[in-house]
């Protein structure tokens, strides 16, 4: 019997796997799909998640491909209204975020997981049962059913989580459902160290380094809008940049590397586990990409859960730590979700008076040192339970 079976091998599952394996536990991860599509949704790793990434052993590999984000720029109809500097943060050793493709992040985490002794296999979980001492899981791979047993199971298998369904846990919407279009593109004229949020009455646009060469462009597709009907080609993204992007930069789209349209929602599971089985990442909570909060929240879940499992194994206790994990992460997700929902609402304003009020509010926050720091800390998820000050 192994210590931990992880279902899912995305950033959340692999983060948990690295932390557990590096602590000396025997860990196996099962993934339903072959790894690494050429396109990914997540692209920003905030300072709190960077602290965790450092503990996985994967930080150097991700940093080698990622671009540093040192500021958050906000624009209203192309005009700057606020700029928030990450190097003002005082309770973390990371005064920056990393713009890195999920492909590269997963590749680095997988390498670190294997190097720490973690086992990775392809397969699909089709059933599970548990008693007081273990979880038994049936995995289907290449037409055969395999049996696994583990002391604990982590369900990190995404929005359509099989583990969540098998545990009978439901997920309820707590915000709007939205459709987004994203592209990874080579763009001239954009600042390489800034995550930009460009808002206009006609819609918003998020811009940020996707790695050291490309930018991630993301905008909402309103039902029936011209954007929804337009092709995802360089001309369409150039038009969006011209209409919504920073005017002083005059960015030019040179090449579209990859595009995707997808539906997303704000939703939270009613509980983050049952017995010896736990949920983490998108299997436990979902949020729209506004502010880049989702993947980072999953990595924080992984750290919070791994810490408890390691303590239980090293202390030789069988204490039920699910209530503690559930309470901490539910509270944290509420805070993170509030930031994401607020960000989405601010970017979706259309009335002139509301826009003017928002612009004044952001300008005031940007010019007040304490409010400036608090805003950056919220975006970087440093305000949530579980954050530990930088080690020296």
mmCIF file of C-alpha atoms in Angstrom:
data_model
loop_
_atom_site.group_PDB
_atom_site.id
_atom_site.type_symbol
_atom_site.label_atom_id
_atom_site.label_comp_id
_atom_site.label_asym_id
_atom_site.label_seq_id
_atom_site.Cartn_x
_atom_site.Cartn_y
_atom_site.Cartn_z
ATOM 1 C CA UNK A 1 0.000 0.000 0.000
ATOM 2 C CA UNK A 2 1.334 3.417 -0.960
ATOM 3 C CA UNK A 3 0.973 6.546 1.149
ATOM 4 C CA UNK A 4 -0.868 8.780 -1.325
ATOM 5 C CA UNK A 5 -2.594 8.236 -4.655
ATOM 6 C CA UNK A 6 -3.135 11.416 -6.660
ATOM 7 C CA UNK A 7 -5.760 11.449 -9.392
ATOM 8 C CA UNK A 8 -4.756 14.070 -11.948
ATOM 9 C CA UNK A 9 -1.331 15.305 -13.020
ATOM 10 C CA UNK A 10 -1.843 18.975 -13.760
ATOM 11 C CA UNK A 11 -0.209 21.759 -11.736
ATOM 12 C CA UNK A 12 -2.231 20.993 -8.591
ATOM 13 C CA UNK A 13 -1.692 17.233 -8.580
ATOM 14 C CA UNK A 14 1.980 17.450 -9.496
ATOM 15 C CA UNK A 15 2.610 20.141 -6.872
ATOM 16 C CA UNK A 16 1.139 17.876 -4.214
ATOM 17 C CA UNK A 17 3.116 14.946 -5.603
ATOM 18 C CA UNK A 18 6.416 16.807 -5.437
ATOM 19 C CA UNK A 19 5.867 18.054 -1.887
ATOM 20 C CA UNK A 20 4.838 14.613 -0.634
ATOM 21 C CA UNK A 21 7.568 12.671 -2.445
ATOM 22 C CA UNK A 22 10.270 15.114 -1.336
ATOM 23 C CA UNK A 23 9.098 14.530 2.243
ATOM 24 C CA UNK A 24 9.815 10.819 1.844
ATOM 25 C CA UNK A 25 6.319 9.486 1.215
ATOM 26 C CA UNK A 26 5.524 6.931 -1.471
ATOM 27 C CA UNK A 27 3.305 8.681 -4.007
ATOM 28 C CA UNK A 28 1.700 7.632 -7.268
ATOM 29 C CA UNK A 29 -0.163 9.929 -9.669
ATOM 30 C CA UNK A 30 -2.678 8.692 -12.232
ATOM 31 C CA UNK A 31 -3.557 10.855 -15.217
ATOM 32 C CA UNK A 32 -6.423 10.271 -17.597
ATOM 33 C CA UNK A 33 -4.955 12.113 -20.561
ATOM 34 C CA UNK A 34 -1.542 12.134 -22.114
ATOM 35 C CA UNK A 35 0.352 15.245 -20.994
ATOM 36 C CA UNK A 36 1.012 18.649 -22.415
ATOM 37 C CA UNK A 37 -1.159 20.048 -25.144
ATOM 38 C CA UNK A 38 0.477 22.804 -27.125
ATOM 39 C CA UNK A 39 -1.900 25.301 -25.572
ATOM 40 C CA UNK A 40 -2.817 26.043 -21.981
ATOM 41 C CA UNK A 41 -5.148 28.321 -20.082
ATOM 42 C CA UNK A 42 -3.041 29.249 -17.066
ATOM 43 C CA UNK A 43 -0.052 31.532 -17.529
ATOM 44 C CA UNK A 44 0.682 33.596 -14.387
ATOM 45 C CA UNK A 45 2.257 32.236 -11.210
ATOM 46 C CA UNK A 46 1.886 34.745 -8.365
ATOM 47 C CA UNK A 47 4.397 35.111 -5.478
ATOM 48 C CA UNK A 48 2.528 32.902 -2.995
ATOM 49 C CA UNK A 49 2.495 30.050 -5.508
ATOM 50 C CA UNK A 50 6.152 30.754 -6.361
ATOM 51 C CA UNK A 51 7.030 30.067 -2.724
ATOM 52 C CA UNK A 52 5.354 26.685 -3.058
ATOM 53 C CA UNK A 53 6.968 26.045 -6.439
ATOM 54 C CA UNK A 54 10.363 26.620 -4.825
ATOM 55 C CA UNK A 55 9.588 23.853 -2.326
ATOM 56 C CA UNK A 56 8.737 21.419 -5.152
ATOM 57 C CA UNK A 57 12.174 21.675 -6.749
ATOM 58 C CA UNK A 58 10.678 22.896 -10.036
ATOM 59 C CA UNK A 59 11.154 26.657 -9.679
ATOM 60 C CA UNK A 60 14.467 26.991 -11.518
ATOM 61 C CA UNK A 61 13.183 25.101 -14.554
ATOM 62 C CA UNK A 62 10.014 27.206 -14.737
ATOM 63 C CA UNK A 63 11.934 30.452 -14.204
ATOM 64 C CA UNK A 64 14.277 29.541 -17.061
ATOM 65 C CA UNK A 65 11.377 29.688 -19.519
ATOM 66 C CA UNK A 66 9.110 32.245 -17.834
ATOM 67 C CA UNK A 67 9.042 36.010 -18.043
ATOM 68 C CA UNK A 68 9.100 38.126 -14.889
ATOM 69 C CA UNK A 69 6.021 40.235 -14.203
ATOM 70 C CA UNK A 70 6.929 43.136 -11.934
ATOM 71 C CA UNK A 71 3.847 45.324 -12.339
ATOM 72 C CA UNK A 72 0.093 45.266 -12.915
ATOM 73 C CA UNK A 73 -1.093 47.953 -15.314
ATOM 74 C CA UNK A 74 -4.730 49.068 -15.547
ATOM 75 C CA UNK A 75 -6.089 50.939 -18.555
ATOM 76 C CA UNK A 76 -9.443 52.558 -19.260
ATOM 77 C CA UNK A 77 -10.143 52.981 -22.984
ATOM 78 C CA UNK A 78 -6.399 52.804 -23.609
ATOM 79 C CA UNK A 79 -5.430 55.386 -20.968
ATOM 80 C CA UNK A 80 -3.427 54.317 -17.877
ATOM 81 C CA UNK A 81 -5.390 54.674 -14.628
ATOM 82 C CA UNK A 82 -3.166 52.754 -12.171
ATOM 83 C CA UNK A 83 0.043 50.756 -11.968
ATOM 84 C CA UNK A 84 0.799 48.416 -9.088
ATOM 85 C CA UNK A 85 4.400 47.380 -8.380
ATOM 86 C CA UNK A 86 5.048 43.881 -7.060
ATOM 87 C CA UNK A 87 8.458 44.765 -5.655
ATOM 88 C CA UNK A 88 6.677 46.682 -2.880
ATOM 89 C CA UNK A 89 5.677 43.376 -1.284
ATOM 90 C CA UNK A 90 7.391 42.894 2.068
ATOM 91 C CA UNK A 91 6.315 39.449 3.318
ATOM 92 C CA UNK A 92 7.617 37.302 0.471
ATOM 93 C CA UNK A 93 11.001 36.793 -1.128
ATOM 94 C CA UNK A 94 9.352 37.051 -4.548
ATOM 95 C CA UNK A 95 8.783 40.642 -5.616
ATOM 96 C CA UNK A 96 7.521 39.476 -8.978
ATOM 97 C CA UNK A 97 5.250 36.943 -10.679
ATOM 98 C CA UNK A 98 6.211 34.598 -13.495
ATOM 99 C CA UNK A 99 4.503 34.532 -16.858
ATOM 100 C CA UNK A 100 4.972 30.890 -17.816
ATOM 101 C CA UNK A 101 2.984 28.505 -19.977
ATOM 102 C CA UNK A 102 1.140 25.747 -18.168
ATOM 103 C CA UNK A 103 2.893 23.338 -20.541
ATOM 104 C CA UNK A 104 6.313 24.393 -19.209
ATOM 105 C CA UNK A 105 5.107 24.464 -15.599
ATOM 106 C CA UNK A 106 3.723 20.933 -15.833
ATOM 107 C CA UNK A 107 6.864 19.658 -17.560
ATOM 108 C CA UNK A 108 9.056 21.077 -14.790
ATOM 109 C CA UNK A 109 6.803 19.691 -12.058
ATOM 110 C CA UNK A 110 6.697 16.250 -13.670
ATOM 111 C CA UNK A 111 10.499 16.144 -13.859
ATOM 112 C CA UNK A 112 10.773 17.196 -10.205
ATOM 113 C CA UNK A 113 8.145 14.626 -9.190
ATOM 114 C CA UNK A 114 9.965 11.779 -10.910
ATOM 115 C CA UNK A 115 13.317 12.951 -9.517
ATOM 116 C CA UNK A 116 11.866 12.806 -6.000
ATOM 117 C CA UNK A 117 10.783 9.197 -6.528
ATOM 118 C CA UNK A 118 7.169 9.805 -7.519
ATOM 119 C CA UNK A 119 5.442 7.275 -9.767
ATOM 120 C CA UNK A 120 3.301 8.419 -12.714
ATOM 121 C CA UNK A 121 0.990 6.291 -14.825
ATOM 122 C CA UNK A 122 -1.761 6.758 -17.391
ATOM 123 C CA UNK A 123 -5.234 5.518 -16.576
ATOM 124 C CA UNK A 124 -8.769 6.458 -15.621
ATOM 125 C CA UNK A 125 -10.263 6.041 -12.158
ATOM 126 C CA UNK A 126 -13.572 4.206 -12.447
ATOM 127 C CA UNK A 127 -14.386 3.359 -8.834
ATOM 128 C CA UNK A 128 -13.204 3.877 -5.277
ATOM 129 C CA UNK A 129 -14.106 2.765 -1.790
ATOM 130 C CA UNK A 130 -12.599 3.492 1.592
ATOM 131 C CA UNK A 131 -12.601 2.255 5.156
ATOM 132 C CA UNK A 132 -10.892 3.424 8.324
ATOM 133 C CA UNK A 133 -7.402 2.598 7.140
ATOM 134 C CA UNK A 134 -7.169 2.929 3.369
ATOM 135 C CA UNK A 135 -8.666 3.924 0.045
ATOM 136 C CA UNK A 136 -9.040 1.283 -2.666
ATOM 137 C CA UNK A 137 -9.196 2.536 -6.236
ATOM 138 C CA UNK A 138 -9.942 0.782 -9.517
ATOM 139 C CA UNK A 139 -8.035 2.253 -12.458
ATOM 140 C CA UNK A 140 -8.726 1.360 -16.088
ATOM 141 C CA UNK A 141 -5.703 1.458 -18.392
ATOM 142 C CA UNK A 142 -5.334 -0.050 -21.866
ATOM 143 C CA UNK A 143 -8.566 -2.003 -21.428
ATOM 144 C CA UNK A 144 -7.472 -3.582 -18.132
ATOM 145 C CA UNK A 145 -8.649 -2.843 -14.603
ATOM 146 C CA UNK A 146 -5.912 -2.339 -12.009
ATOM 147 C CA UNK A 147 -6.372 -2.122 -8.250
ATOM 148 C CA UNK A 148 -4.530 0.433 -6.121
ATOM 149 C CA UNK A 149 -4.651 1.002 -2.390
ATOM 150 C CA UNK A 150 -3.394 4.063 -0.537
ATOM 151 C CA UNK A 151 -3.666 5.621 2.868
ATOM 152 C CA UNK A 152 -4.921 8.861 1.292
ATOM 153 C CA UNK A 153 -6.300 9.951 -2.065
ATOM 154 C CA UNK A 154 -6.126 13.433 -3.591
ATOM 155 C CA UNK A 155 -8.616 14.255 -6.327
ATOM 156 C CA UNK A 156 -6.924 16.847 -8.526
ATOM 157 C CA UNK A 157 -8.663 15.742 -11.699
ATOM 158 C CA UNK A 158 -10.124 19.025 -12.834
ATOM 159 C CA UNK A 159 -13.470 20.657 -13.451
ATOM 160 C CA UNK A 160 -15.197 17.409 -14.485
ATOM 161 C CA UNK A 161 -13.720 15.527 -11.536
ATOM 162 C CA UNK A 162 -14.460 11.806 -11.404
ATOM 163 C CA UNK A 163 -13.277 11.700 -7.789
ATOM 164 C CA UNK A 164 -15.730 14.428 -6.818
ATOM 165 C CA UNK A 165 -18.574 12.535 -8.487
ATOM 166 C CA UNK A 166 -17.625 9.211 -6.877
ATOM 167 C CA UNK A 167 -17.591 10.892 -3.458
ATOM 168 C CA UNK A 168 -21.053 12.352 -4.068
ATOM 169 C CA UNK A 169 -19.827 15.925 -3.638
ATOM 170 C CA UNK A 170 -21.691 18.647 -5.511
ATOM 171 C CA UNK A 171 -20.446 21.950 -6.910
ATOM 172 C CA UNK A 172 -22.595 25.089 -6.890
ATOM 173 C CA UNK A 173 -22.233 28.238 -8.977
ATOM 174 C CA UNK A 174 -21.325 31.353 -6.993
ATOM 175 C CA UNK A 175 -20.915 33.721 -9.945
ATOM 176 C CA UNK A 176 -21.637 34.116 -13.640
ATOM 177 C CA UNK A 177 -20.725 31.665 -16.386
ATOM 178 C CA UNK A 178 -18.632 33.305 -19.084
ATOM 179 C CA UNK A 179 -16.964 32.399 -22.368
ATOM 180 C CA UNK A 180 -13.403 33.494 -23.115
ATOM 181 C CA UNK A 181 -11.094 33.535 -26.082
ATOM 182 C CA UNK A 182 -7.365 33.316 -25.451
ATOM 183 C CA UNK A 183 -4.349 33.438 -27.713
ATOM 184 C CA UNK A 184 -0.619 33.039 -27.330
ATOM 185 C CA UNK A 185 0.940 35.541 -29.697
ATOM 186 C CA UNK A 186 4.132 37.270 -30.720
ATOM 187 C CA UNK A 187 3.410 40.970 -30.254
ATOM 188 C CA UNK A 188 5.691 43.960 -30.754
ATOM 189 C CA UNK A 189 5.414 47.055 -28.586
ATOM 190 C CA UNK A 190 4.073 45.596 -25.337
ATOM 191 C CA UNK A 191 6.012 45.883 -22.051
ATOM 192 C CA UNK A 192 7.486 42.498 -21.234
ATOM 193 C CA UNK A 193 7.311 42.954 -17.462
ATOM 194 C CA UNK A 194 3.661 43.969 -17.079
ATOM 195 C CA UNK A 195 0.368 42.146 -16.723
ATOM 196 C CA UNK A 196 -2.091 44.556 -18.307
ATOM 197 C CA UNK A 197 -5.847 44.804 -17.752
ATOM 198 C CA UNK A 198 -7.417 46.924 -20.459
ATOM 199 C CA UNK A 199 -11.065 47.881 -19.966
ATOM 200 C CA UNK A 200 -13.442 49.643 -22.346
ATOM 201 C CA UNK A 201 -17.248 49.990 -22.504
ATOM 202 C CA UNK A 202 -17.173 47.495 -25.366
ATOM 203 C CA UNK A 203 -15.239 44.839 -23.450
ATOM 204 C CA UNK A 204 -11.937 44.083 -21.787
ATOM 205 C CA UNK A 205 -8.598 42.578 -22.700
ATOM 206 C CA UNK A 206 -6.004 40.959 -20.449
ATOM 207 C CA UNK A 207 -2.380 40.958 -21.599
ATOM 208 C CA UNK A 208 0.656 39.372 -20.017
ATOM 209 C CA UNK A 209 3.925 37.576 -20.719
ATOM 210 C CA UNK A 210 3.261 33.923 -21.510
ATOM 211 C CA UNK A 211 6.941 33.044 -21.542
ATOM 212 C CA UNK A 212 10.083 34.951 -22.518
ATOM 213 C CA UNK A 213 8.921 35.392 -26.096
ATOM 214 C CA UNK A 214 5.127 35.333 -26.368
ATOM 215 C CA UNK A 215 2.212 37.158 -24.778
ATOM 216 C CA UNK A 216 -1.098 35.786 -23.560
ATOM 217 C CA UNK A 217 -4.126 37.747 -24.808
ATOM 218 C CA UNK A 218 -7.548 37.002 -23.296
ATOM 219 C CA UNK A 219 -10.964 38.567 -23.739
ATOM 220 C CA UNK A 220 -14.543 37.679 -22.983
ATOM 221 C CA UNK A 221 -16.889 36.534 -25.746
ATOM 222 C CA UNK A 222 -20.330 37.992 -25.042
ATOM 223 C CA UNK A 223 -23.173 35.970 -26.618
ATOM 224 C CA UNK A 224 -24.130 37.403 -30.000
ATOM 225 C CA UNK A 225 -21.258 39.896 -30.048
ATOM 226 C CA UNK A 226 -19.139 40.542 -33.158
ATOM 227 C CA UNK A 227 -16.145 39.143 -31.254
ATOM 228 C CA UNK A 228 -17.895 35.792 -30.812
ATOM 229 C CA UNK A 229 -18.491 35.497 -34.559
ATOM 230 C CA UNK A 230 -15.050 36.747 -35.616
ATOM 231 C CA UNK A 231 -12.276 34.279 -36.492
ATOM 232 C CA UNK A 232 -9.441 33.922 -33.997
ATOM 233 C CA UNK A 233 -6.825 35.223 -36.438
ATOM 234 C CA UNK A 234 -4.122 37.916 -36.242
ATOM 235 C CA UNK A 235 -6.413 40.543 -37.776
ATOM 236 C CA UNK A 236 -9.091 39.967 -35.140
ATOM 237 C CA UNK A 237 -6.631 40.212 -32.254
ATOM 238 C CA UNK A 238 -5.001 43.265 -33.821
ATOM 239 C CA UNK A 239 -8.418 44.935 -33.920
ATOM 240 C CA UNK A 240 -9.021 44.052 -30.259
ATOM 241 C CA UNK A 241 -5.610 45.453 -29.313
ATOM 242 C CA UNK A 242 -6.251 48.636 -31.292
ATOM 243 C CA UNK A 243 -9.644 49.134 -29.652
ATOM 244 C CA UNK A 244 -8.776 48.146 -26.079
ATOM 245 C CA UNK A 245 -5.012 47.965 -25.599
ATOM 246 C CA UNK A 246 -2.665 50.612 -24.187
ATOM 247 C CA UNK A 247 -2.620 53.442 -26.714
ATOM 248 C CA UNK A 248 0.903 54.597 -25.933
ATOM 249 C CA UNK A 249 2.331 51.153 -26.777
ATOM 250 C CA UNK A 250 0.847 50.829 -30.300
ATOM 251 C CA UNK A 251 1.239 47.027 -30.180
ATOM 252 C CA UNK A 252 1.449 45.012 -33.394
ATOM 253 C CA UNK A 253 0.501 41.327 -33.613
ATOM 254 C CA UNK A 254 3.194 39.492 -35.589
ATOM 255 C CA UNK A 255 1.990 35.927 -35.205
ATOM 256 C CA UNK A 256 -0.682 33.896 -33.421
ATOM 257 C CA UNK A 257 0.877 30.741 -31.985
ATOM 258 C CA UNK A 258 -2.267 29.134 -30.555
ATOM 259 C CA UNK A 259 -5.867 30.042 -29.738
ATOM 260 C CA UNK A 260 -8.745 28.533 -27.793
ATOM 261 C CA UNK A 261 -12.312 29.423 -26.838
ATOM 262 C CA UNK A 262 -13.666 27.985 -23.614
ATOM 263 C CA UNK A 263 -16.511 28.316 -21.137
ATOM 264 C CA UNK A 264 -15.781 28.873 -17.479
ATOM 265 C CA UNK A 265 -17.667 29.546 -14.284
ATOM 266 C CA UNK A 266 -17.314 30.603 -10.677
ATOM 267 C CA UNK A 267 -18.182 27.551 -8.557
ATOM 268 C CA UNK A 268 -17.177 25.888 -5.280
ATOM 269 C CA UNK A 269 -17.660 22.321 -4.034
ATOM 270 C CA UNK A 270 -19.866 21.975 -0.967
ATOM 271 C CA UNK A 271 -17.007 20.181 0.804
ATOM 272 C CA UNK A 272 -13.387 19.504 -0.049
ATOM 273 C CA UNK A 273 -13.305 15.812 0.710
ATOM 274 C CA UNK A 274 -14.789 12.790 2.438
ATOM 275 C CA UNK A 275 -12.957 10.473 4.819
ATOM 276 C CA UNK A 276 -9.466 9.823 3.447
ATOM 277 C CA UNK A 277 -10.226 11.396 0.070
ATOM 278 C CA UNK A 278 -9.584 15.077 -0.601
ATOM 279 C CA UNK A 279 -10.283 17.533 -3.399
ATOM 280 C CA UNK A 280 -7.840 20.184 -4.615
ATOM 281 C CA UNK A 281 -7.643 22.618 -7.515
ATOM 282 C CA UNK A 282 -10.365 22.738 -10.156
ATOM 283 C CA UNK A 283 -12.044 19.654 -8.728
ATOM 284 C CA UNK A 284 -12.836 21.783 -5.646
ATOM 285 C CA UNK A 285 -13.323 25.260 -7.122
ATOM 286 C CA UNK A 286 -13.577 27.004 -10.471
ATOM 287 C CA UNK A 287 -13.136 30.632 -11.418
ATOM 288 C CA UNK A 288 -12.906 32.684 -14.579
ATOM 289 C CA UNK A 289 -9.380 33.690 -15.635
ATOM 290 C CA UNK A 290 -9.856 37.344 -14.612
ATOM 291 C CA UNK A 291 -6.832 38.112 -12.445
ATOM 292 C CA UNK A 292 -5.214 34.719 -13.061
ATOM 293 C CA UNK A 293 -6.288 33.242 -9.738
ATOM 294 C CA UNK A 294 -7.410 29.654 -10.430
ATOM 295 C CA UNK A 295 -4.224 27.618 -10.971
ATOM 296 C CA UNK A 296 -2.475 29.485 -8.163
ATOM 297 C CA UNK A 297 -5.305 28.648 -5.753
ATOM 298 C CA UNK A 298 -4.930 24.982 -6.672
ATOM 299 C CA UNK A 299 -1.231 25.044 -5.858
ATOM 300 C CA UNK A 300 -2.066 26.546 -2.459
ATOM 301 C CA UNK A 301 -4.576 23.725 -1.909
ATOM 302 C CA UNK A 302 -1.834 21.223 -2.721
ATOM 303 C CA UNK A 303 0.549 22.762 -0.195
ATOM 304 C CA UNK A 304 -2.056 22.950 2.577
ATOM 305 C CA UNK A 305 -3.100 19.334 2.084
ATOM 306 C CA UNK A 306 0.414 17.945 1.643
ATOM 307 C CA UNK A 307 1.572 19.584 4.856
ATOM 308 C CA UNK A 308 -1.187 17.853 6.818
ATOM 309 C CA UNK A 309 -0.573 14.455 5.238
ATOM 310 C CA UNK A 310 3.178 14.648 5.906
ATOM 311 C CA UNK A 311 2.590 15.621 9.535
ATOM 312 C CA UNK A 312 0.146 12.749 10.020
ATOM 313 C CA UNK A 313 2.532 10.179 8.524
ATOM 314 C CA UNK A 314 5.610 11.415 10.390
ATOM 315 C CA UNK A 315 3.771 11.630 13.712
ATOM 316 C CA UNK A 316 2.218 8.211 13.213
ATOM 317 C CA UNK A 317 -1.249 9.593 13.874
ATOM 318 C CA UNK A 318 -4.502 8.839 12.102
ATOM 319 C CA UNK A 319 -6.107 12.113 13.084
ATOM 320 C CA UNK A 320 -8.993 13.244 10.890
ATOM 321 C CA UNK A 321 -7.624 16.487 9.437
ATOM 322 C CA UNK A 322 -10.298 16.863 6.752
ATOM 323 C CA UNK A 323 -12.347 19.400 8.774
ATOM 324 C CA UNK A 324 -9.247 21.540 9.326
ATOM 325 C CA UNK A 325 -8.239 21.390 5.644
ATOM 326 C CA UNK A 326 -11.806 22.021 4.499
ATOM 327 C CA UNK A 327 -12.233 25.061 6.750
ATOM 328 C CA UNK A 328 -8.878 26.618 5.823
ATOM 329 C CA UNK A 329 -9.302 26.174 2.087
ATOM 330 C CA UNK A 330 -12.990 27.103 1.955
ATOM 331 C CA UNK A 331 -12.144 30.364 3.732
ATOM 332 C CA UNK A 332 -9.172 30.947 1.444
ATOM 333 C CA UNK A 333 -11.177 30.256 -1.704
ATOM 334 C CA UNK A 334 -13.872 32.694 -0.607
ATOM 335 C CA UNK A 335 -11.234 35.421 -0.349
ATOM 336 C CA UNK A 336 -9.616 34.505 -3.669
ATOM 337 C CA UNK A 337 -12.998 34.175 -5.369
ATOM 338 C CA UNK A 338 -14.026 37.606 -4.101
ATOM 339 C CA UNK A 339 -10.945 39.106 -5.747
ATOM 340 C CA UNK A 340 -11.633 37.279 -9.018
ATOM 341 C CA UNK A 341 -15.339 38.212 -9.084
ATOM 342 C CA UNK A 342 -14.588 41.852 -8.243
ATOM 343 C CA UNK A 343 -11.963 41.955 -10.974
ATOM 344 C CA UNK A 344 -14.394 40.509 -13.507
ATOM 345 C CA UNK A 345 -17.124 42.977 -12.536
ATOM 346 C CA UNK A 346 -14.768 45.959 -12.725
ATOM 347 C CA UNK A 347 -13.743 44.907 -16.203
ATOM 348 C CA UNK A 348 -17.319 44.458 -17.369
ATOM 349 C CA UNK A 349 -18.729 47.895 -16.552
ATOM 350 C CA UNK A 350 -20.459 49.697 -19.411
ATOM 351 C CA UNK A 351 -22.242 52.719 -17.947
ATOM 352 C CA UNK A 352 -20.262 55.956 -18.167
ATOM 353 C CA UNK A 353 -20.839 56.899 -14.515
ATOM 354 C CA UNK A 354 -19.798 53.445 -13.283
ATOM 355 C CA UNK A 355 -16.646 53.543 -15.393
ATOM 356 C CA UNK A 356 -15.708 56.993 -14.117
ATOM 357 C CA UNK A 357 -16.214 55.849 -10.527
ATOM 358 C CA UNK A 358 -14.096 52.730 -11.103
ATOM 359 C CA UNK A 359 -11.294 54.716 -12.717
ATOM 360 C CA UNK A 360 -11.198 57.164 -9.796
ATOM 361 C CA UNK A 361 -11.175 54.264 -7.342
ATOM 362 C CA UNK A 362 -8.232 52.526 -9.017
ATOM 363 C CA UNK A 363 -6.292 55.779 -9.325
ATOM 364 C CA UNK A 364 -6.821 56.455 -5.617
ATOM 365 C CA UNK A 365 -5.695 52.949 -4.643
ATOM 366 C CA UNK A 366 -2.626 53.244 -6.829
ATOM 367 C CA UNK A 367 -1.570 56.533 -5.249
ATOM 368 C CA UNK A 368 -2.062 55.471 -1.616
ATOM 369 C CA UNK A 369 0.957 53.422 -0.389
ATOM 370 C CA UNK A 370 -0.965 51.192 2.027
ATOM 371 C CA UNK A 371 -3.902 50.607 -0.314
ATOM 372 C CA UNK A 372 -1.408 49.955 -3.125
ATOM 373 C CA UNK A 373 0.339 47.271 -1.065
ATOM 374 C CA UNK A 374 -2.935 45.655 0.006
ATOM 375 C CA UNK A 375 -4.162 45.502 -3.589
ATOM 376 C CA UNK A 376 -0.978 43.815 -4.793
ATOM 377 C CA UNK A 377 -1.075 41.350 -1.889
ATOM 378 C CA UNK A 378 -4.643 40.378 -2.809
ATOM 379 C CA UNK A 379 -3.788 39.763 -6.459
ATOM 380 C CA UNK A 380 -0.772 37.708 -5.371
ATOM 381 C CA UNK A 381 -2.877 35.629 -2.910
ATOM 382 C CA UNK A 382 -0.707 36.685 0.017
ATOM 383 C CA UNK A 383 -3.780 37.652 2.061
ATOM 384 C CA UNK A 384 -5.223 34.151 2.357
ATOM 385 C CA UNK A 385 -4.845 31.670 5.247
ATOM 386 C CA UNK A 386 -1.793 29.498 4.984
ATOM 387 C CA UNK A 387 0.657 32.135 3.768
ATOM 388 C CA UNK A 388 4.005 31.941 5.528
ATOM 389 C CA UNK A 389 6.403 34.910 5.553
ATOM 390 C CA UNK A 390 9.576 34.505 3.537
ATOM 391 C CA UNK A 391 12.233 32.311 5.084
ATOM 392 C CA UNK A 392 15.656 33.839 5.663
#
